[in-house]
mmCIF file of C-alpha atoms in Angstrom:
data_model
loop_
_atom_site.group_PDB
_atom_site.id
_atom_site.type_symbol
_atom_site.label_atom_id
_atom_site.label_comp_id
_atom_site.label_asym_id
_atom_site.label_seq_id
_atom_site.Cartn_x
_atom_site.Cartn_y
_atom_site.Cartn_z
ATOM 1 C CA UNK A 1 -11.713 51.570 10.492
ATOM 2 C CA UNK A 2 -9.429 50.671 8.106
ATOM 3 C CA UNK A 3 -5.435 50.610 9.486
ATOM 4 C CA UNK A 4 -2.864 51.043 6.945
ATOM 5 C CA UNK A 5 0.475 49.875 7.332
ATOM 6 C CA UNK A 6 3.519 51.582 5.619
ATOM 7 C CA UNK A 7 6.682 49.503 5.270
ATOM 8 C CA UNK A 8 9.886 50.495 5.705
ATOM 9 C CA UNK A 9 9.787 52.982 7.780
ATOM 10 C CA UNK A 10 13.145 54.638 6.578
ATOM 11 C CA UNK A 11 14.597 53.693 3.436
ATOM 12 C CA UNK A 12 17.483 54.568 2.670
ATOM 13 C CA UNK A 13 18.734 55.003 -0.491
ATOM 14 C CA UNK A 14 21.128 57.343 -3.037
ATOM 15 C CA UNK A 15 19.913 59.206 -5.976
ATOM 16 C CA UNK A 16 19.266 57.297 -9.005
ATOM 17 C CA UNK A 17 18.474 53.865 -7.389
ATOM 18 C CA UNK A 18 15.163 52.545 -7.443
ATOM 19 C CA UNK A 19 12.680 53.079 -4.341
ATOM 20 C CA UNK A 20 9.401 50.539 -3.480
ATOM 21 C CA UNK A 21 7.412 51.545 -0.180
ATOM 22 C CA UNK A 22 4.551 49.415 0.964
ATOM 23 C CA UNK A 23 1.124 50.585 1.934
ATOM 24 C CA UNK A 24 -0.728 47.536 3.691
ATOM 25 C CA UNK A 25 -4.557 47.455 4.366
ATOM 26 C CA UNK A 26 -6.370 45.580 7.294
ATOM 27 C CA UNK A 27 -8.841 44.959 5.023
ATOM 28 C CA UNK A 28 -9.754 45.127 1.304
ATOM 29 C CA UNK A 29 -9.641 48.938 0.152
ATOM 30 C CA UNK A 30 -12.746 49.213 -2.193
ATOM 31 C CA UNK A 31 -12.392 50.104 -5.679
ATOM 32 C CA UNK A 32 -8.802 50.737 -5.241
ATOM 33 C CA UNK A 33 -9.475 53.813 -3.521
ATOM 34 C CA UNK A 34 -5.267 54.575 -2.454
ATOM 35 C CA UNK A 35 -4.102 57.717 -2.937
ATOM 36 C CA UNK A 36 -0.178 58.719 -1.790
ATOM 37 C CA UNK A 37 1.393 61.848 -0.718
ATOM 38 C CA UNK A 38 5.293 62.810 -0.608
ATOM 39 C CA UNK A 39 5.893 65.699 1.914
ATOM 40 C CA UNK A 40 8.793 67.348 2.614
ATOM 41 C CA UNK A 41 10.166 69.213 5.944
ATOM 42 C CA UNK A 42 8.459 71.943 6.952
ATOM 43 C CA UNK A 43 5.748 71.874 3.898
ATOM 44 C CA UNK A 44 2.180 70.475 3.656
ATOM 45 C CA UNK A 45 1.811 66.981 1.618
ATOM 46 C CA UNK A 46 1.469 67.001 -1.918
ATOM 47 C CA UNK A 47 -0.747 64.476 -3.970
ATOM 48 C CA UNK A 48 1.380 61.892 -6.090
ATOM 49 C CA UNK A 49 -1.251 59.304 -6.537
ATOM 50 C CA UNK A 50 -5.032 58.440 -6.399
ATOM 51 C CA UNK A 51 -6.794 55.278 -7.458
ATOM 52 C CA UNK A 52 -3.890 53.502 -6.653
ATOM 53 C CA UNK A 53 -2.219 54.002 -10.061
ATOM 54 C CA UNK A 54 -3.213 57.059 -11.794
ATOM 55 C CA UNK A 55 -0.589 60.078 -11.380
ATOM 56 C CA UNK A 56 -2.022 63.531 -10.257
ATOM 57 C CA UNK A 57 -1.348 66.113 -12.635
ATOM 58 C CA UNK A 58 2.201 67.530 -12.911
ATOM 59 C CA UNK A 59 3.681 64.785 -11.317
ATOM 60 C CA UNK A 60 6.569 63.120 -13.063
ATOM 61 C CA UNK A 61 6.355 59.343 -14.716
ATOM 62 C CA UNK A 62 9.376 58.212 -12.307
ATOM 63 C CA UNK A 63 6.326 57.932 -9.638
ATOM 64 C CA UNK A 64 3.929 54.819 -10.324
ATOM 65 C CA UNK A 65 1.380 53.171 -7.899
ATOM 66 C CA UNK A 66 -0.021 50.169 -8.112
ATOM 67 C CA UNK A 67 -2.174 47.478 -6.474
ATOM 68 C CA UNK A 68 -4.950 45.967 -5.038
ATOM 69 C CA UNK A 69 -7.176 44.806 -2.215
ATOM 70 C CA UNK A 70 -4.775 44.545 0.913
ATOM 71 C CA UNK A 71 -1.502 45.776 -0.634
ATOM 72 C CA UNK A 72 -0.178 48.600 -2.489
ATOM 73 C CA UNK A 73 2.865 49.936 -3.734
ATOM 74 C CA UNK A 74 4.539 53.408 -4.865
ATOM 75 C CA UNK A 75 7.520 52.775 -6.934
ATOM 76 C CA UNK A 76 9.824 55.480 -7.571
ATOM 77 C CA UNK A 77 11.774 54.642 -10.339
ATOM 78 C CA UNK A 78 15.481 56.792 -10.618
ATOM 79 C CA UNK A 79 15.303 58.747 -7.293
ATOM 80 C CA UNK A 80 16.304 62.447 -7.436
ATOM 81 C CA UNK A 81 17.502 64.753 -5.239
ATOM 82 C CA UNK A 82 14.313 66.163 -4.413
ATOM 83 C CA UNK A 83 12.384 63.093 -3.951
ATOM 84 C CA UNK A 84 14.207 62.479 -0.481
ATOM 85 C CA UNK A 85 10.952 63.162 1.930
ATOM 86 C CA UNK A 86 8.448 61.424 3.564
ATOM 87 C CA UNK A 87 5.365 59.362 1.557
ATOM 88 C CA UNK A 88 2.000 58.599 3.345
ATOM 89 C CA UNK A 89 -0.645 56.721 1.532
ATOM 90 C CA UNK A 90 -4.168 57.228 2.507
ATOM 91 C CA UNK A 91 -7.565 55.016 1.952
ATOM 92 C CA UNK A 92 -11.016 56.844 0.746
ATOM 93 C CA UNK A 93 -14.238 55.556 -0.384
ATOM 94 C CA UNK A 94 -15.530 54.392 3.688
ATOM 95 C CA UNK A 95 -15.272 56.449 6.610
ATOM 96 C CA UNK A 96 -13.336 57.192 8.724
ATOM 97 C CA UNK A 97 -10.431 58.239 6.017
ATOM 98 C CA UNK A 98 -7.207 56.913 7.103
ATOM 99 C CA UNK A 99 -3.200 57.582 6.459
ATOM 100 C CA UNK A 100 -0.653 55.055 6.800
ATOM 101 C CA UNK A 101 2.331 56.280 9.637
ATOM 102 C CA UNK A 102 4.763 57.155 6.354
ATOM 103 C CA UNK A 103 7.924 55.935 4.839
ATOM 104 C CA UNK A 104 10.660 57.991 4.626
ATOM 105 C CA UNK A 105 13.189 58.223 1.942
ATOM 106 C CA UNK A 106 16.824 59.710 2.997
ATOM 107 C CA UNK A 107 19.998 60.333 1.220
ATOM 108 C CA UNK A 108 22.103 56.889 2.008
ATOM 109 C CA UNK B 1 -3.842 79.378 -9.620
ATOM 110 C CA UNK B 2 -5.420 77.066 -6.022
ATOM 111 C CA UNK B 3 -4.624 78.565 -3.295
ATOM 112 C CA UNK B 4 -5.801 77.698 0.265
ATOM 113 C CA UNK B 5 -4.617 79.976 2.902
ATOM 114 C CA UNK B 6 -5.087 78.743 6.650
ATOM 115 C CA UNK B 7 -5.133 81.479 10.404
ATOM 116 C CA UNK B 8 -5.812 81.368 13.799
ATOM 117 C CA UNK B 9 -3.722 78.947 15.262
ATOM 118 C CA UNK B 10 -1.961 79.879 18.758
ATOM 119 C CA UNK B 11 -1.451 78.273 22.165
ATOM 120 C CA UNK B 12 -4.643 77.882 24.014
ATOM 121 C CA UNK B 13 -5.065 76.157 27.631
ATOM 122 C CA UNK B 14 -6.790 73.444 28.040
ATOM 123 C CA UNK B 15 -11.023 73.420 27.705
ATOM 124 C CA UNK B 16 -11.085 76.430 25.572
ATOM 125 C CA UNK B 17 -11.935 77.543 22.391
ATOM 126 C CA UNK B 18 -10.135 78.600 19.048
ATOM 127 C CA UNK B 19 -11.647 78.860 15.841
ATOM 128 C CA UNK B 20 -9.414 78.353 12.292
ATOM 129 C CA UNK B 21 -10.318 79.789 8.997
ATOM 130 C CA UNK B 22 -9.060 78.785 5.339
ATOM 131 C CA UNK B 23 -9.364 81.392 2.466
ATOM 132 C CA UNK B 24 -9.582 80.265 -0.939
ATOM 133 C CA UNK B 25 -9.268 81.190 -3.996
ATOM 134 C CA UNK B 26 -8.127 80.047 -7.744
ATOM 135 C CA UNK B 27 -11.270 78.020 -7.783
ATOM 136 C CA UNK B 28 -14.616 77.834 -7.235
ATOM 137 C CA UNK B 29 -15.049 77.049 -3.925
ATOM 138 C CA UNK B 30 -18.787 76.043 -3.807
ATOM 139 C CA UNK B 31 -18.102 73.185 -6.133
ATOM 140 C CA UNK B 32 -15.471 71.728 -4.085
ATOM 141 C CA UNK B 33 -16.042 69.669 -0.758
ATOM 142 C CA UNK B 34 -13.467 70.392 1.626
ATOM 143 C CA UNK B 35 -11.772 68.767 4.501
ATOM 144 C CA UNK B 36 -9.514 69.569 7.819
ATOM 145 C CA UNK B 37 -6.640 67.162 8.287
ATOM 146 C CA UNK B 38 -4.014 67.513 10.961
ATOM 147 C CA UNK B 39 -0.643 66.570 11.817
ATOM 148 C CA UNK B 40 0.721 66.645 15.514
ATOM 149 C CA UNK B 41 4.320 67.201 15.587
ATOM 150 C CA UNK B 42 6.677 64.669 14.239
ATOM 151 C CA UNK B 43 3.337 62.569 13.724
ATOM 152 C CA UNK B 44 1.574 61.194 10.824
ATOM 153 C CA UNK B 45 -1.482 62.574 9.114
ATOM 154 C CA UNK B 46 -4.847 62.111 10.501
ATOM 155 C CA UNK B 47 -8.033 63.425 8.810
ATOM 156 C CA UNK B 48 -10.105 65.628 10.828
ATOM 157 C CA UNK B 49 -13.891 66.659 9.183
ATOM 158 C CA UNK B 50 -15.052 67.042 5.524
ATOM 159 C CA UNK B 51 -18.207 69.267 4.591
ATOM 160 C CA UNK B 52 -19.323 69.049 1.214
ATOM 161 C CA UNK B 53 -19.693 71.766 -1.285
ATOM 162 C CA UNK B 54 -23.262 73.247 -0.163
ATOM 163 C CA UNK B 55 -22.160 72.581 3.630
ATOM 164 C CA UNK B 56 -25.393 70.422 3.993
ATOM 165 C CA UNK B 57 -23.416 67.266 4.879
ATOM 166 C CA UNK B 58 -20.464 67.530 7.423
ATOM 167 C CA UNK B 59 -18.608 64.206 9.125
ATOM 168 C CA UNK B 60 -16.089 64.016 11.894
ATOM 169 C CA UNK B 61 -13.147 61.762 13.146
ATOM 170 C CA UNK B 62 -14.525 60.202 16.100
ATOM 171 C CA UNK B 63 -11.498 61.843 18.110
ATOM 172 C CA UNK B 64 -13.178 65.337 17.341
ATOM 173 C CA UNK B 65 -16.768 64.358 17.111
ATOM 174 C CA UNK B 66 -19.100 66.644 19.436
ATOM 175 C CA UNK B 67 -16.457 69.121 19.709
ATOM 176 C CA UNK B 68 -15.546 70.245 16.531
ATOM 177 C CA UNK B 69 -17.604 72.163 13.992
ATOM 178 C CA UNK B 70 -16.521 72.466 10.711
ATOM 179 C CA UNK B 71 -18.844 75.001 8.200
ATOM 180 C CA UNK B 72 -18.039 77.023 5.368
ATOM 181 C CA UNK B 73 -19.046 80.801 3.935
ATOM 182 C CA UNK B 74 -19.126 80.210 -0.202
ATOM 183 C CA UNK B 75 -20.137 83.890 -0.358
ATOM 184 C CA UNK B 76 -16.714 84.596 1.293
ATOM 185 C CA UNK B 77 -14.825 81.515 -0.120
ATOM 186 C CA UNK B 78 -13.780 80.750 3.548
ATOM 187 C CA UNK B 79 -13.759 77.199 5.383
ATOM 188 C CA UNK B 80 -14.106 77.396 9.003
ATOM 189 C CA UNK B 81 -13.031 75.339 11.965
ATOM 190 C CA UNK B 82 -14.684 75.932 15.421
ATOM 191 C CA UNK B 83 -12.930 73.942 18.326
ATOM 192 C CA UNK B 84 -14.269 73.582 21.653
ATOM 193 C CA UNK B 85 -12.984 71.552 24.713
ATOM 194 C CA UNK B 86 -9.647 71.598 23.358
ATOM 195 C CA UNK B 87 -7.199 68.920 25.005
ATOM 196 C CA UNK B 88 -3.046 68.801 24.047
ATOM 197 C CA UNK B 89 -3.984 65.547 22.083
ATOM 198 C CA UNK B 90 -5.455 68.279 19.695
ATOM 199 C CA UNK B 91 -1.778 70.238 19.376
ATOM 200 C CA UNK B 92 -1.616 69.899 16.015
ATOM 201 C CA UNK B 93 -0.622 71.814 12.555
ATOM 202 C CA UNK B 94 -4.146 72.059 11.005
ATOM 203 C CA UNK B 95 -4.218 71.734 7.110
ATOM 204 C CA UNK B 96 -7.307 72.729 4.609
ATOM 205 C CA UNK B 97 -7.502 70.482 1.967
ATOM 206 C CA UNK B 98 -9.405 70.485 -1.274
ATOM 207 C CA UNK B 99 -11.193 67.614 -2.357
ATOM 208 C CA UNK B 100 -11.214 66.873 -6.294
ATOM 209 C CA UNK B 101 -15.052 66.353 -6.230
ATOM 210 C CA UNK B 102 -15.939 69.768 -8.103
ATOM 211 C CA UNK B 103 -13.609 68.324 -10.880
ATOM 212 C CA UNK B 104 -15.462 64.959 -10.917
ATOM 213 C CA UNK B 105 -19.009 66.214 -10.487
ATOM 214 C CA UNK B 106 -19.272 64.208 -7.239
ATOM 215 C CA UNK B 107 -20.013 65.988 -3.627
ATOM 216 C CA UNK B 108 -17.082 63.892 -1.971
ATOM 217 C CA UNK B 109 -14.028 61.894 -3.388
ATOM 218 C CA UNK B 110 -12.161 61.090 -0.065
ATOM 219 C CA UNK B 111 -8.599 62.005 -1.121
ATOM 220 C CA UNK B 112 -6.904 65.870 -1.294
ATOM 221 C CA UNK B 113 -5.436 67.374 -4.529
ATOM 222 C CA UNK B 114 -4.406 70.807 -2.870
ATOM 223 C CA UNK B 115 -3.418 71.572 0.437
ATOM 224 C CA UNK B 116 -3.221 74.660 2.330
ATOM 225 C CA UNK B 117 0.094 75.577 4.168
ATOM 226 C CA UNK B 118 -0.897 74.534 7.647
ATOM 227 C CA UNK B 119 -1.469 76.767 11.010
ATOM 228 C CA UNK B 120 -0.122 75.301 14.403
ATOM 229 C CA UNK B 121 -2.303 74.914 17.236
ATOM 230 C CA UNK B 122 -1.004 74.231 20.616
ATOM 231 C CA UNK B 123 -3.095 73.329 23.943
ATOM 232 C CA UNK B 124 -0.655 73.592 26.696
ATOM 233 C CA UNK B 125 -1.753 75.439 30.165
#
């Protein structure tokens, strides 16, 4: 089983500053298969990211991902006011699938 | 547009059964492979069972394995999970989620483009 490892675990930050959260593999992740998720209070996740780099549709171009192998990263680039929430990036492609413990982003 | 509508959560005791269901519609269900992932409270996510879009292949988390069922009605574009043995490790919001396979011609991709609202379960005697 793959464990992923999601680093901070808070971040704080205020709106219009630049966010970087870490998604770490125990092992290699084939083909890049990383796919993040921002989920806010009270609401089911919504999909930001898959492939480690290619943005889901509808989702703006302030949200990036990139990566490979071991270590990943979702870069938010001028946070706004509704990006404050929680991201959890998941690995696909061997079973079992597996979510990192999430980051979340709050309102310095 | 996708829509994936989850029901019957509830508090159950310990040992027994409760079965969820997952309506869709704003797609065509039979093309998509579909998958159960839950979320105990204040928790992170953990994936629970996939079956793919002609329900011929199903897999399990090991946590649920031999307990839960997971099947699917495409003439009633409705998901199904059956839980048996229930313990309060399983006291979870339960979450339908669509997999983007009908989109990419594949029976599985492994990751969720559309999520259902959740239902809460709770075991508790």
């Amino acid at each position: 089983e793959i464990v992923l490892t999601q680093s901070p675990g808070t971040l704080s930050l205020s709106p219009g500053e630049r966010a970087t959260l870490s998604c770490r593999a125990s092992q290699s992740v084939s083909s890049n298969y990383l796919a993040w998720y921002q989920q806010k209070p009270g609401q089911a996740p919504r999909l930001l990211i898959y492939g480690a780099s290619s943005r889901a549709t509808g989702i703006p171009d302030r949200f990036s991902g990139s990566g490979s192998g071991t270590d990943f990263t979702l870069t938010i680039t001028r946070l706004e006011p509704e990006d404050f929430a929680v991201y959890h990036c998941q690995h696909y492609g061997t079973s079992p699938l597996t979510f990192g413990g999430g980051t979340k982003v709050e309102i310095k | 547009q996708v829509q994936l509508v989850e029901s019957g959560g509830g508090v159950v005791q310990p040992g027994r059964s409760l079965r969820l269901s997952c309506v869709a519609s704003g797609f065509t269900f039979r093309s998509y492979a579909i998958h159960w992932v839950r979320q105990a409270p204040g928790k992170g996510l953990e994936w629970v069972a996939v079956i793919w879009p002609e329900g011929s292949n199903k897999y399990y988390a090991d946590s649920v394995k031999g307990r839960f069922t997971i099947s699917r009605d495409n003439s009633k574009n409705t998901l199904y999970l059956q839980m048996n043995s229930l313990r309060a490790e399983d006291s979870a919001v339960y979450y339908c989620a669509r997999d983007p396979s009908g989109s990419t011609g594949t029976t599985e991709e492994g990751y969720f483009d559309f999520w259902g609202q959740g239902t809460l379960v709770t075991v508790s005697s």
